[in-house]
XYZ file of C-alpha atoms in Angstrom:
768
model
C -9.718 -28.541 25.706
C -8.183 -28.429 29.092
C -7.970 -31.020 32.170
C -6.620 -30.443 35.608
C -3.521 -32.244 36.309
C -2.957 -33.904 39.572
C -0.714 -30.873 40.664
C -3.588 -28.522 40.239
C -2.400 -26.845 37.046
C -4.335 -26.402 33.648
C -2.516 -28.567 30.990
C -3.401 -29.388 27.368
C -4.661 -33.037 26.847
C -2.834 -32.959 23.576
C 0.192 -35.197 22.921
C 2.952 -34.143 25.424
C 5.465 -32.009 23.443
C 9.079 -32.922 22.881
C 11.532 -32.642 25.786
C 12.980 -29.383 26.487
C 10.587 -27.018 24.537
C 8.183 -24.510 26.428
C 5.323 -26.435 27.871
C 6.844 -29.601 28.414
C 5.926 -31.523 31.507
C 8.046 -34.277 31.495
C 11.497 -32.405 30.681
C 13.500 -30.523 32.942
C 11.323 -27.313 33.198
C 8.091 -29.437 33.884
C 9.999 -31.557 36.423
C 11.594 -28.618 38.204
C 8.148 -27.016 38.551
C 6.571 -30.230 39.785
C 9.271 -30.588 42.437
C 9.035 -26.689 43.354
C 5.368 -27.225 43.749
C 5.221 -30.286 45.824
C 4.623 -29.913 49.515
C 7.245 -32.309 50.022
C 10.077 -30.179 48.648
C 9.721 -27.385 51.271
C 9.448 -30.026 54.035
C 12.480 -31.896 52.854
C 14.422 -28.577 52.548
C 13.874 -27.532 56.256
C 14.495 -31.146 57.319
C 17.801 -31.251 55.779
C 18.737 -27.719 57.005
C 17.669 -28.639 60.571
C 19.671 -31.697 60.489
C 22.808 -30.137 59.153
C 22.345 -27.505 61.895
C 21.833 -29.972 64.718
C 24.990 -32.145 63.447
C 27.154 -28.726 63.515
C 25.851 -27.909 67.112
C 26.931 -31.312 68.539
C 24.224 -33.856 68.116
C 25.354 -37.231 66.919
C 24.035 -38.714 63.752
C 22.880 -41.749 66.004
C 20.879 -39.441 68.395
C 19.380 -37.400 65.378
C 18.310 -40.699 63.670
C 17.116 -42.239 66.753
C 14.960 -39.208 67.601
C 13.614 -38.525 64.173
C 12.386 -42.127 64.002
C 10.942 -41.923 67.445
C 9.070 -38.655 66.532
C 7.833 -40.084 63.232
C 7.053 -43.562 64.189
C 6.029 -43.365 67.793
C 4.194 -40.020 67.768
C 3.349 -38.644 64.440
C 2.297 -41.535 62.296
C 0.162 -43.300 64.985
C -1.235 -40.060 65.792
C -2.169 -39.375 62.626
C -3.965 -42.471 62.005
C -6.130 -41.373 65.177
C -6.699 -38.073 63.917
C -8.011 -39.404 60.535
C -10.308 -41.857 62.037
C -11.553 -39.554 64.862
C -11.456 -35.946 63.386
C -12.473 -36.399 59.658
C -12.547 -33.338 57.405
C -10.180 -32.233 54.719
C -6.643 -30.787 55.367
C -3.199 -30.909 54.191
C -0.711 -33.720 55.043
C 1.304 -31.418 56.943
C -1.723 -30.410 58.975
C -2.676 -33.984 59.530
C 0.811 -34.731 60.819
C 0.946 -31.835 62.974
C -2.368 -32.568 64.502
C -1.339 -36.277 64.617
C 1.924 -35.187 66.655
C 0.065 -33.269 69.124
C -2.488 -36.066 69.793
C 0.441 -38.463 69.734
C 2.066 -36.277 72.748
C -1.057 -36.593 74.415
C -1.784 -40.025 74.281
C 1.916 -40.963 74.950
C 1.983 -38.954 78.413
C -0.869 -40.938 79.598
C 0.415 -44.353 78.499
C 3.856 -43.657 79.983
C 2.372 -42.530 83.376
C 0.712 -46.019 83.422
C 3.769 -47.767 82.295
C 6.229 -46.134 84.663
C 3.673 -46.598 87.431
C 3.782 -50.437 86.656
C 7.547 -50.383 86.583
C 7.871 -51.049 82.785
C 8.474 -47.433 81.210
C 9.169 -48.968 77.741
C 5.884 -50.322 77.696
C 4.946 -46.815 76.476
C 5.896 -48.207 73.002
C 2.770 -50.343 73.268
C 0.515 -47.605 72.158
C 2.101 -47.035 68.646
C 2.305 -50.880 68.313
C -1.410 -51.498 69.117
C -2.328 -48.490 66.915
C -0.559 -49.931 63.884
C -1.934 -53.517 64.649
C -5.696 -52.133 64.848
C -5.472 -49.986 61.858
C -4.018 -53.115 60.042
C -6.491 -55.482 61.316
C -9.684 -53.656 61.258
C -10.912 -53.469 57.726
C -12.832 -50.131 58.259
C -9.654 -48.704 59.527
C -7.189 -49.650 56.826
C -8.358 -46.854 54.490
C -6.968 -44.390 56.896
C -3.298 -45.347 55.911
C -4.137 -43.533 52.855
C -4.791 -39.898 53.175
C -8.486 -39.426 52.023
C -10.146 -36.026 51.289
C -6.832 -33.675 51.407
C -6.579 -30.231 50.868
C -4.057 -29.246 48.131
C -1.908 -26.209 49.612
C -0.776 -23.682 47.133
C 3.126 -23.946 46.640
C 3.675 -20.434 48.111
C 1.674 -21.359 51.345
C 3.861 -24.593 51.789
C 7.253 -22.542 51.082
C 6.070 -20.000 53.678
C 5.350 -22.397 56.398
C 8.723 -24.090 55.528
C 10.345 -20.532 55.983
C 8.289 -19.991 59.219
C 9.905 -23.325 60.500
C 13.333 -22.247 59.277
C 12.981 -19.099 61.122
C 12.588 -21.019 64.540
C 15.392 -23.111 63.682
C 17.594 -19.916 63.162
C 16.184 -18.533 66.141
C 17.290 -21.448 68.063
C 20.674 -21.329 66.506
C 20.962 -17.507 67.767
C 19.384 -17.816 71.080
C 20.122 -21.455 72.309
C 22.759 -23.549 70.192
C 25.554 -21.054 69.659
C 25.706 -20.132 73.171
C 24.753 -23.377 75.207
C 27.424 -25.974 74.040
C 26.588 -29.540 75.304
C 30.160 -30.050 76.891
C 30.969 -29.119 80.465
C 31.946 -26.561 81.601
C 30.346 -24.366 79.025
C 27.046 -25.963 79.655
C 26.834 -24.147 82.796
C 26.422 -21.065 80.904
C 22.851 -22.343 79.601
C 19.739 -20.627 80.672
C 18.906 -20.202 84.264
C 16.257 -22.977 84.569
C 18.048 -25.769 82.718
C 19.041 -27.850 85.966
C 15.367 -27.488 87.196
C 14.200 -29.058 84.079
C 16.963 -31.629 83.744
C 16.111 -32.705 87.533
C 12.407 -33.150 86.751
C 13.289 -35.420 83.607
C 15.214 -37.520 85.948
C 12.566 -37.763 88.521
C 9.695 -38.801 85.785
C 12.330 -41.228 84.389
C 12.349 -43.197 87.353
C 9.520 -42.330 89.698
C 5.667 -42.042 89.808
C 4.042 -40.230 91.294
C 6.935 -37.708 91.196
C 8.179 -35.709 94.024
C 10.574 -32.818 94.136
C 13.802 -34.431 93.296
C 16.017 -31.761 95.124
C 14.176 -31.749 98.407
C 13.235 -35.559 99.449
C 9.684 -36.049 100.152
C 8.302 -32.560 99.048
C 5.444 -33.156 96.745
C 5.609 -32.010 93.146
C 2.633 -29.755 92.696
C 3.325 -28.716 89.023
C 2.542 -29.173 85.277
C 4.919 -31.935 84.835
C 3.419 -33.625 81.750
C 6.193 -32.413 79.450
C 8.741 -34.035 81.523
C 7.045 -37.272 81.399
C 7.270 -36.747 77.705
C 10.941 -36.307 77.841
C 11.623 -39.205 80.327
C 9.773 -41.474 77.442
C 11.933 -40.112 74.697
C 15.002 -40.603 76.903
C 13.975 -44.503 77.526
C 13.191 -44.976 73.803
C 15.867 -43.335 72.076
C 18.675 -43.152 74.666
C 19.374 -39.782 73.919
C 20.786 -37.958 77.078
C 18.101 -35.409 78.463
C 20.352 -32.603 78.113
C 20.547 -33.351 74.407
C 16.731 -33.404 74.467
C 16.307 -30.331 76.307
C 18.843 -27.986 74.571
C 18.854 -29.442 70.887
C 16.014 -31.632 69.819
C 12.691 -31.877 71.701
C 11.339 -28.484 71.044
C 11.846 -28.351 67.374
C 9.077 -30.689 66.395
C 6.707 -28.834 68.894
C 7.409 -25.675 67.326
C 7.131 -26.992 63.711
C 3.695 -28.279 64.667
C 2.613 -25.215 66.410
C 3.340 -23.146 63.213
C 1.477 -25.711 61.067
C -1.536 -25.914 63.418
C -1.958 -21.885 63.859
C -1.593 -21.727 60.313
C -4.747 -24.081 60.126
C -6.622 -22.231 62.810
C -5.909 -18.815 60.936
C -7.231 -20.347 57.694
C -10.278 -21.808 59.308
C -11.121 -18.511 61.073
C -10.393 -16.120 58.448
C -11.334 -18.364 55.328
C -7.916 -17.710 53.424
C -4.420 -18.729 53.195
C -3.387 -15.233 53.493
C -5.154 -14.921 56.864
C -3.348 -18.331 58.037
C -0.026 -16.961 57.001
C -0.560 -13.525 58.765
C -1.797 -15.534 62.036
C 1.589 -17.619 61.681
C 3.593 -14.209 61.304
C 1.753 -12.831 64.171
C 2.607 -15.731 66.778
C 6.032 -15.399 65.893
C 6.648 -11.653 65.719
C 3.641 -9.961 67.441
C 4.383 -8.604 71.129
C 3.355 -5.568 72.907
C 5.258 -2.599 71.229
C 7.849 -0.686 73.081
C 8.187 2.970 72.219
C 11.117 3.525 74.709
C 14.882 3.703 73.650
C 16.597 1.077 75.734
C 15.508 -2.467 76.761
C 11.785 -2.897 77.817
C 11.308 -6.187 78.930
C 8.218 -5.404 80.837
C 6.101 -4.891 77.707
C 7.653 -6.917 74.815
C 8.933 -10.206 76.425
C 6.889 -13.378 75.912
C 6.184 -14.415 72.276
C 6.214 -17.904 71.113
C 10.042 -17.868 70.152
C 11.014 -16.102 73.357
C 9.622 -18.994 75.517
C 10.299 -21.768 73.221
C 13.212 -23.318 74.914
C 13.340 -21.571 78.200
C 9.864 -22.948 79.199
C 9.176 -26.524 77.894
C 6.027 -26.444 79.843
C 4.694 -23.449 77.866
C 5.808 -24.839 74.552
C 4.195 -28.126 75.198
C 0.962 -26.663 76.455
C 0.805 -24.500 73.501
C 0.965 -27.117 71.235
C -1.445 -29.238 72.890
C -3.888 -26.311 73.484
C -3.811 -25.164 69.840
C -5.758 -28.247 68.410
C -8.099 -28.288 71.364
C -9.121 -24.662 70.684
C -9.644 -25.740 66.889
C -11.748 -28.574 68.011
C -13.750 -26.293 70.191
C -14.208 -23.906 67.313
C -15.373 -26.742 64.999
C -17.864 -28.064 67.414
C -19.159 -24.739 68.483
C -19.698 -24.246 64.799
C -21.908 -27.416 64.601
C -19.183 -29.657 63.349
C -19.570 -32.354 65.863
C -19.235 -36.221 66.203
C -18.079 -38.893 68.662
C -14.655 -39.085 67.295
C -14.170 -35.108 67.956
C -15.338 -35.622 71.336
C -13.065 -38.207 72.084
C -10.083 -36.137 70.890
C -11.515 -33.149 72.793
C -11.338 -35.202 75.980
C -7.897 -36.455 75.468
C -6.500 -33.191 74.615
C -8.307 -31.583 77.577
C -6.826 -34.107 80.068
C -3.344 -33.575 78.385
C -3.553 -29.618 78.643
C -4.419 -30.114 82.283
C -0.979 -31.213 83.307
C 0.681 -29.740 80.637
C 0.646 -26.074 81.756
C -1.677 -24.772 84.489
C -2.752 -21.638 82.798
C -4.620 -22.837 79.836
C -7.751 -24.473 81.263
C -8.750 -21.210 83.017
C -8.380 -19.485 80.023
C -10.463 -22.109 78.112
C -13.214 -21.982 80.741
C -13.538 -18.322 80.635
C -13.866 -18.435 76.650
C -16.332 -21.363 77.003
C -18.344 -19.239 79.579
C -18.568 -16.319 77.509
C -19.700 -18.367 74.473
C -22.440 -20.097 76.711
C -23.881 -16.868 77.846
C -23.759 -15.170 74.368
C -25.232 -18.109 72.855
C -27.911 -18.575 75.250
C -28.965 -15.060 75.012
C -29.038 -15.009 71.214
C -30.857 -18.493 71.096
C -32.905 -17.885 74.071
C -32.143 -21.217 75.177
C -29.127 -23.223 76.828
C -26.380 -23.771 74.340
C -25.598 -27.292 75.123
C -22.358 -27.812 73.308
C -20.324 -25.039 74.979
C -22.257 -26.137 78.412
C -20.978 -29.749 77.963
C -17.407 -28.555 77.006
C -17.529 -26.004 79.903
C -18.404 -29.046 82.446
C -15.594 -31.095 80.923
C -13.110 -28.182 81.273
C -14.266 -27.576 84.884
C -14.035 -31.153 86.071
C -10.301 -31.344 84.661
C -9.518 -27.933 86.302
C -10.833 -29.074 89.653
C -9.003 -32.278 89.359
C -5.749 -30.410 88.412
C -5.851 -27.865 91.189
C -6.794 -30.145 94.142
C -5.102 -33.448 92.783
C -2.468 -32.722 90.399
C -1.408 -29.424 92.069
C -2.382 -30.287 95.625
C -4.599 -27.276 95.971
C -1.470 -25.127 97.072
C -1.114 -21.534 95.311
C 2.460 -21.953 94.172
C 3.048 -18.324 94.978
C 0.084 -17.140 93.046
C -1.955 -14.605 94.884
C -4.626 -12.089 94.106
C -2.657 -9.006 93.874
C -4.088 -6.423 91.300
C -1.566 -4.405 89.270
C 1.354 -6.578 90.658
C 2.785 -6.591 87.197
C 2.212 -2.793 86.841
C 4.260 -2.196 90.159
C 7.316 -4.267 88.888
C 7.064 -2.765 85.580
C 7.117 0.812 86.998
C 10.298 -0.397 89.033
C 11.776 -1.811 85.947
C 11.062 1.210 83.564
C 12.103 4.010 86.169
C 14.896 2.360 87.849
C 13.534 3.439 91.199
C 12.663 1.155 94.262
C 9.678 1.205 96.439
C 6.140 1.612 95.919
C 5.049 3.695 93.089
C 2.509 6.419 93.851
C -0.996 5.855 92.984
C -1.150 8.257 90.207
C 2.092 6.636 88.685
C 0.509 3.271 89.075
C -2.573 4.513 87.170
C -0.431 5.949 84.544
C 1.724 3.049 83.837
C -1.277 0.694 83.888
C -3.046 2.982 81.176
C 0.005 2.889 79.287
C 0.247 -0.982 79.321
C -3.487 -1.181 78.374
C -2.957 1.290 75.301
C 0.066 -0.735 74.198
C -2.262 -3.656 74.233
C -4.857 -1.864 72.082
C -2.038 -1.258 69.669
C -0.874 -4.647 69.445
C -4.358 -6.067 68.803
C -5.580 -2.985 66.752
C -7.119 -5.130 64.216
C -9.726 -6.519 66.337
C -12.294 -3.615 65.999
C -12.276 -4.346 62.239
C -14.577 -7.041 63.055
C -17.232 -4.409 63.658
C -17.048 -3.571 59.878
C -19.042 -6.796 59.098
C -22.154 -7.122 61.439
C -22.232 -10.394 63.141
C -18.698 -11.390 63.182
C -18.295 -10.329 66.962
C -21.087 -12.644 67.981
C -19.747 -15.740 66.236
C -18.773 -18.437 68.836
C -15.212 -18.642 67.760
C -14.773 -14.913 68.045
C -16.518 -15.023 71.621
C -14.275 -17.910 72.614
C -11.031 -16.173 71.760
C -12.051 -12.831 73.047
C -12.914 -14.504 76.192
C -9.344 -16.352 76.375
C -7.604 -12.984 75.444
C -9.645 -11.014 78.075
C -8.949 -13.634 80.527
C -5.190 -13.710 79.863
C -4.851 -10.001 80.119
C -7.219 -9.800 83.201
C -4.923 -12.745 84.832
C -1.933 -10.778 84.041
C -2.982 -7.559 85.837
C -4.851 -9.123 88.787
C -2.648 -11.863 89.886
C 0.801 -11.622 91.564
C 3.572 -14.106 91.758
C 7.109 -13.732 93.338
C 8.801 -14.436 90.058
C 6.070 -12.918 87.924
C 4.775 -16.159 86.592
C 1.250 -14.740 86.429
C 2.388 -13.412 82.935
C 2.302 -16.940 81.603
C -1.674 -16.337 81.405
C -0.891 -13.303 79.349
C 1.536 -14.932 77.079
C -0.700 -17.909 76.679
C -3.422 -15.619 75.318
C -1.378 -13.820 72.938
C -1.788 -16.171 69.834
C -5.455 -16.026 70.055
C -5.547 -12.347 70.050
C -3.459 -12.494 67.257
C -5.963 -14.487 65.212
C -8.852 -12.113 65.869
C -6.681 -9.253 65.125
C -5.541 -10.812 61.637
C -9.394 -11.531 61.086
C -10.490 -8.102 61.912
C -7.651 -6.555 59.742
C -8.420 -8.656 56.886
C -12.202 -8.114 57.059
C -11.828 -4.488 57.283
C -9.214 -4.371 54.480
C -11.728 -6.129 52.311
C -14.540 -3.975 52.973
C -12.404 -0.925 52.402
C -11.048 -2.332 49.197
C -7.689 -0.970 49.735
C -5.381 -0.912 46.757
C -1.871 -2.993 47.206
C -0.175 0.435 47.054
C -2.151 2.086 49.748
C -1.519 -0.801 51.920
C 2.104 -1.013 51.412
C 2.354 2.799 52.092
C 0.106 2.355 55.311
C 2.398 -0.388 56.462
C 5.479 1.697 55.761
C 4.176 4.711 57.660
C 3.774 2.340 60.629
C 7.152 1.285 60.572
C 8.547 4.757 60.300
C 6.606 5.817 63.373
C 7.887 3.076 65.392
C 11.257 4.638 65.003
C 10.257 8.394 64.923
C 8.103 8.497 67.755
C 10.662 7.090 70.112
C 13.661 8.939 68.749
C 11.475 12.220 68.797
C 10.419 11.743 72.232
C 13.723 10.554 73.592
C 12.582 8.529 76.473
C 15.509 6.406 77.431
C 14.418 3.571 80.005
C 15.286 3.009 82.732
C 14.740 6.663 83.464
C 17.032 6.834 86.488
C 16.773 9.330 89.552
C 15.845 13.042 88.739
C 13.466 12.253 85.709
C 9.970 12.152 86.257
C 8.105 8.922 85.480
C 5.602 11.123 83.688
C 8.016 10.716 80.786
C 6.757 7.129 80.286
C 3.417 8.567 79.074
C 4.919 10.695 76.309
C 5.492 8.204 73.333
C 2.266 6.277 74.053
C 0.306 9.535 73.831
C 2.409 10.781 70.766
C 1.616 7.795 68.702
C -2.138 7.957 68.985
C -1.947 11.577 68.227
C -0.205 10.884 65.233
C -2.603 8.336 64.155
C -5.672 10.916 65.026
C -3.992 13.607 62.939
C -3.479 11.042 59.959
C -6.905 9.558 60.436
C -8.379 13.178 60.227
C -6.496 13.812 56.781
C -7.433 10.457 55.341
C -11.046 10.795 56.124
C -10.953 13.762 53.923
C -9.137 12.234 50.963
C -10.122 8.620 51.252
C -13.341 8.369 53.099
C -14.141 6.978 56.746
C -13.906 3.262 55.920
C -10.664 3.524 54.070
C -9.117 5.806 56.671
C -10.028 3.390 59.322
C -8.476 0.499 57.372
C -5.154 2.440 56.656
C -4.681 3.330 60.216
C -5.347 -0.237 61.431
C -2.782 -1.519 58.730
C -0.111 0.957 60.219
C -0.689 0.060 63.653
C -0.381 -3.577 62.441
C 2.824 -2.579 61.182
C 3.910 -1.206 64.570
C 3.144 -4.387 66.415
C 3.845 -7.195 63.919
C 7.770 -7.008 64.404
C 7.532 -5.469 67.770
C 10.341 -7.532 69.194
C 12.521 -6.522 66.368
C 11.665 -3.003 66.797
C 12.521 -3.183 70.512
C 15.933 -4.782 69.879
C 16.934 -1.937 67.620
C 15.721 0.573 70.034
C 17.726 -0.677 72.651
C 21.115 -0.536 70.588
C 23.169 2.089 71.965
C 21.108 2.591 75.118
C 21.498 -0.878 76.802
C 24.216 -2.614 78.400
C 24.905 -5.897 76.674
C 23.415 -8.725 78.608
C 25.035 -11.785 79.653
C 23.282 -15.233 80.141
C 24.793 -15.669 83.751
C 26.580 -13.664 86.214
C 30.441 -13.790 86.253
C 30.539 -15.947 89.161
C 28.631 -18.279 87.394
C 31.377 -20.062 85.554
C 33.111 -20.585 88.961
C 32.278 -24.295 88.886
C 33.342 -27.500 90.746
C 35.668 -28.980 88.413
C 34.638 -32.541 87.976
C 31.119 -32.171 89.123
C 29.323 -33.862 85.885
C 31.811 -36.753 86.072
C 31.055 -37.378 89.908
C 27.383 -36.789 89.304
C 27.378 -39.315 86.407
C 29.286 -41.836 88.275
C 26.799 -41.619 91.209
C 23.947 -42.022 88.445
C 25.781 -45.012 86.962
C 26.528 -46.847 90.316
C 23.592 -46.192 92.455
C 19.834 -47.471 92.622
C 17.193 -44.977 91.237
C 15.849 -45.167 94.557
C 18.765 -44.214 96.831
C 18.754 -40.846 98.503
C 21.883 -38.596 98.296
C 22.761 -35.899 100.690
C 24.872 -32.769 99.384
C 26.569 -29.736 100.956
C 25.733 -27.771 97.930
C 22.794 -25.449 98.644
C 23.741 -22.441 96.860
C 23.814 -22.211 93.016
C 27.376 -22.843 91.918
C 29.000 -19.233 91.589
C 26.530 -17.489 93.832
C 28.048 -18.343 97.179
C 28.622 -14.447 98.180
C 24.743 -13.921 97.788
C 23.417 -17.411 98.189
C 21.036 -18.267 95.596
C 18.912 -21.145 96.657
C 17.672 -22.376 93.162
C 20.639 -25.088 93.152
C 19.560 -28.106 91.365
C 22.627 -29.320 89.591
C 23.251 -32.242 91.689
C 19.740 -33.925 91.342
C 19.876 -32.801 87.454
C 23.134 -34.507 86.598
C 22.840 -37.670 88.975
C 19.150 -38.186 88.507
C 18.749 -38.990 91.844
C 16.657 -37.514 94.833
C 18.639 -35.217 97.140
C 17.611 -34.865 100.823
C 18.163 -30.959 100.703
C 19.843 -29.301 97.816
C 18.208 -25.887 96.602
C 14.624 -25.109 97.895
C 13.739 -21.818 95.818
C 11.211 -23.592 93.634
C 9.322 -25.472 95.919
C 5.526 -25.019 96.617
C 6.313 -24.367 100.365
C 8.840 -21.747 99.605
C 6.929 -19.916 96.993
C 3.877 -19.719 99.122
C 5.810 -17.964 101.800
C 7.961 -15.764 99.662
C 7.435 -12.221 98.623
C 9.032 -10.587 95.405
C 12.698 -10.614 95.564
C 12.794 -13.425 98.487
C 12.516 -16.462 96.799
C 15.959 -17.115 96.184
C 17.352 -16.055 99.484
C 14.661 -17.356 102.074
C 16.175 -19.939 104.784
C 15.052 -23.575 104.790
C 11.932 -24.369 106.523
C 12.917 -27.461 108.349
C 15.982 -26.630 110.190
C 16.398 -30.042 111.774
C 16.869 -31.601 108.675
C 19.229 -28.982 107.220
C 21.119 -29.286 110.428
C 21.435 -33.123 110.099
C 22.396 -32.891 106.487
C 25.098 -30.301 106.881
C 26.647 -31.995 110.017
C 27.947 -34.806 108.182
C 30.048 -32.355 105.989
C 30.981 -29.807 108.421
C 31.714 -32.328 111.501
C 31.986 -35.800 110.167
C 31.192 -38.339 112.826
C 29.578 -41.894 113.243
C 26.643 -40.187 115.122
C 26.044 -37.929 112.255
C 26.220 -40.713 109.528
C 23.659 -42.837 111.788
C 21.164 -39.859 111.871
C 21.313 -39.415 107.815
C 21.087 -43.084 107.244
C 18.535 -44.228 109.912
C 16.252 -41.085 110.117
C 16.325 -39.816 106.801
C 17.432 -42.880 104.532
C 20.322 -41.400 102.927
C 22.666 -43.717 101.218
C 25.248 -41.559 99.417
C 26.970 -38.115 99.938
C 27.879 -35.728 97.164
C 30.509 -33.417 98.566
C 31.610 -29.997 96.908
C 35.048 -29.831 98.326
C 35.215 -25.972 97.451
C 32.601 -25.273 99.952
C 33.597 -23.372 103.132
C 33.317 -25.270 106.429
C 33.960 -28.762 104.964
C 35.416 -30.794 107.965
C 38.467 -33.054 107.787
C 37.784 -37.004 108.274
C 34.712 -37.428 106.084
C 36.751 -40.620 104.664
C 36.736 -41.954 108.078
C 33.017 -42.435 108.456
C 31.915 -42.859 104.966
C 33.482 -44.781 101.885
C 35.132 -42.735 99.307
C 33.774 -44.367 95.999
C 34.833 -41.558 93.399
C 36.604 -38.168 92.987
C 36.710 -35.985 90.237
C 38.099 -32.366 90.370
C 36.651 -30.829 93.477
C 33.654 -33.085 93.854
C 33.803 -36.483 95.694
C 31.172 -39.505 96.081
C 31.005 -41.386 99.468
C 28.827 -44.442 100.195
C 27.510 -44.550 103.807
C 28.138 -47.676 105.600
C 25.477 -50.092 106.188
C 23.778 -50.382 109.609
C-alpha cells in the first residue's frame, strides 16, 4: 500500500526503516533528497550567491540588508497578500511572490506620487502597513497569510528557474559590475546614460510634478515611474541612488521577470517544459546574425541586454508581463472583480513605466475583439472593455503624462533599415531603393527564422484563433511594424520591437512544442536536428564569408548571401527528410533546427564577431578626462543647499567630449540632486523634436538669452551678471568646472566661494 508524502513522492506506509539504509526518509539520504527537492533550496542558493557577489562588488552589508528587507517587507509580501485576495487560482509560492512583487511596485509608485506631492515621501510606507493591518484585522482576509491552493513545482523546474536567475546575476557581473566600479573616477566609465538616470532619481526624490532637472523649467515628458520607485527606495533604505542603479534595483525585477514568464509559458503551452523554453527564449533569443563581425543592427535588444542600461524597459517588462497574464486569463473566461482591479492597477502603472507597451496591448486587444466578434457573431465584451481601459490610459499618457509631444518619434517608414544598411555596409548617405528593399527583406527573413516555431501552431487546428494567440500575435506584429514604420533620432523606436520579443517567443515555443508532439519526434532525432541548426549557424557564415561592415568597394548584395544560403540549406534538408521521415516530421525537424539557430543567437553573434571586430570600449578615451573633485563638490552642494535651490553651471559638454561637444551632460544634476539652469540639453522633448539623426548631441541651445546669461557670470563675472541670474532666473548657486576654457577671473569677487575640490568650485550668490 502506498501513500503520497507531502513532498510528492510515493513512500511505503510501513514502519520507517532504520537510519542509513536504502529507503530511509529520516536519515541522511532522505533528508538530502527532501532538501534538494524543496523549492526553498534553489531560492536560498541563488540568494546566497547574489549576496556574495554584491558584497564582493562593493555593496555594504548594511545596504544589502536594508534593501533586501525593503523588497520583501515593503513590496513583495504586501503585494503577495493582495494577489492572493484579488487573483485567486493555484500557483507556486515563487510565482505568487513574483506577481506580488510586480503588483507591489505598481501600488508603491501610485502611493509615492501622492506622498511626494504632499511633502511626506516616507508616507509611502503607509501602503504596506495598512495592507498588513487589514489582512490581520479582517477575518475573511486572514487566511491569505497562508498560501492556499498551491502548485507543487517539480524539483527540476525550481532548480532551472534558479539557474536562469543565477545566469542573470552572472550576466550582471560580466556586463556591469566588473566594469563599473562604484568609486569615482572609475564610476565615470559606467554606461552612457547613467547620469541621465541618476538625475531623474534625484528629481523624483524631491519634486512632483517632475521637470527636466538639467534644464530648469523644461517639462519632463517621459515615462518616469521607475524613477519614482527608485526615489522611494532611496528614502526608505538610505541606499545611494548610484548603488541602486548599478548594483541592486534591477535584480529583483529580473528575477520576477524570469518567474512570471515561466508562468506565462506554462499557462499558454500547458507544460513545465514549455515554460522553461519560454524562459530560455526571453534570455537568449534575438534575431540571428549570419555575418562575420559585429551586427548590432539585428541582434541587440534581448532582456539581458537592456536590463541595466534601460531601467524603464526592465520596469515596463516586469509590469506588462503580469498584465498580459491577466488579460490572457480573462479572455479565456477566468474573470472576477479582483482580477479587474489588478488589471486596472497594472494598466495605470504600465502607462507611466514605458510608453511602448500600451500601444502594443491596444493592437493585440483590437485583434482579439475583431477575431472573437467575427467568430462569435456578436461583440466580444471582455476584449472591448479592456480595449477601452487601455485606450483611456493611452490617451491620458500621451496628452497629460507625455504632454502630447513626439519626443522625436515620427512616421518614417524603413528608418531602421536605412541606419542598418549604413551600419552593415560602412557607407554613408541614402541607400539606393533596391538596397533598401533588399536589407528590409533580409531583416524580415531573419525575423521569420527567429520565430520559426509560430507556424507550428497550424499543425493543430484552432490554436491560431485562440484569444491568447491572437493577442500575442497582435503584440508581436505591432512591435515589428512600429520598428519598421517609425523613426527616432536615437533609434528609440526599436523599443517597440524589443518589447514584443518575449511574446513572440511564447508563441514560437508553443508552436514548436505543438508540432513536436504531433510529429512524435524521438529525442535522438530532436537532438540531431538541434545540432544541425547549431552547425549551420557557423557553417553558413564562414562559407559565405561576409564580414560586416562591408567597407568601400564591396557590393551590398553580399548582405543577402547568407540569408539566402540558410533557407536554401533548409529547403534541401526538408526535401530529403520528406522522403525519409514524412512531411510532418520533416517540418518538425526543420523547425527544431531553426530554433537552434535563434535560441542562443546573441552567443552565436559574439562568437562570429571574434577576430573580425575591433574590441569595444564603454567610453571614448577622453571620457576619463574628468574634473578632479567633481563628485565631492556636487555632494557638498547637495548637503548644503535646499532641494528647491537652482544651480548654474558652465559645464554643457559631456566631460571628456569638449573637442566635439556632446550636449548629453547631466553629471552636475545627477551628483548634486539639484535642478540646473542650463546643463546639457540633448535628451529633452524640445531638442528631440527638432533633431535629425546624428544631430541630437550637437544642436545649439534653443534659448540663446538664457544660455548667454548663464555663461556670462563664468566668462565675465560681474555684479550685473549675478543679478540677472539671481533675479531673473532664480539661481542661488554656481557650480564651476575650472578646467573649462574661457573661465574668467574674479568670480570669487561677485559670489561667495563655499567649497572647492580639485578642479571644481561651488559658489553662493549673494542675496539681493
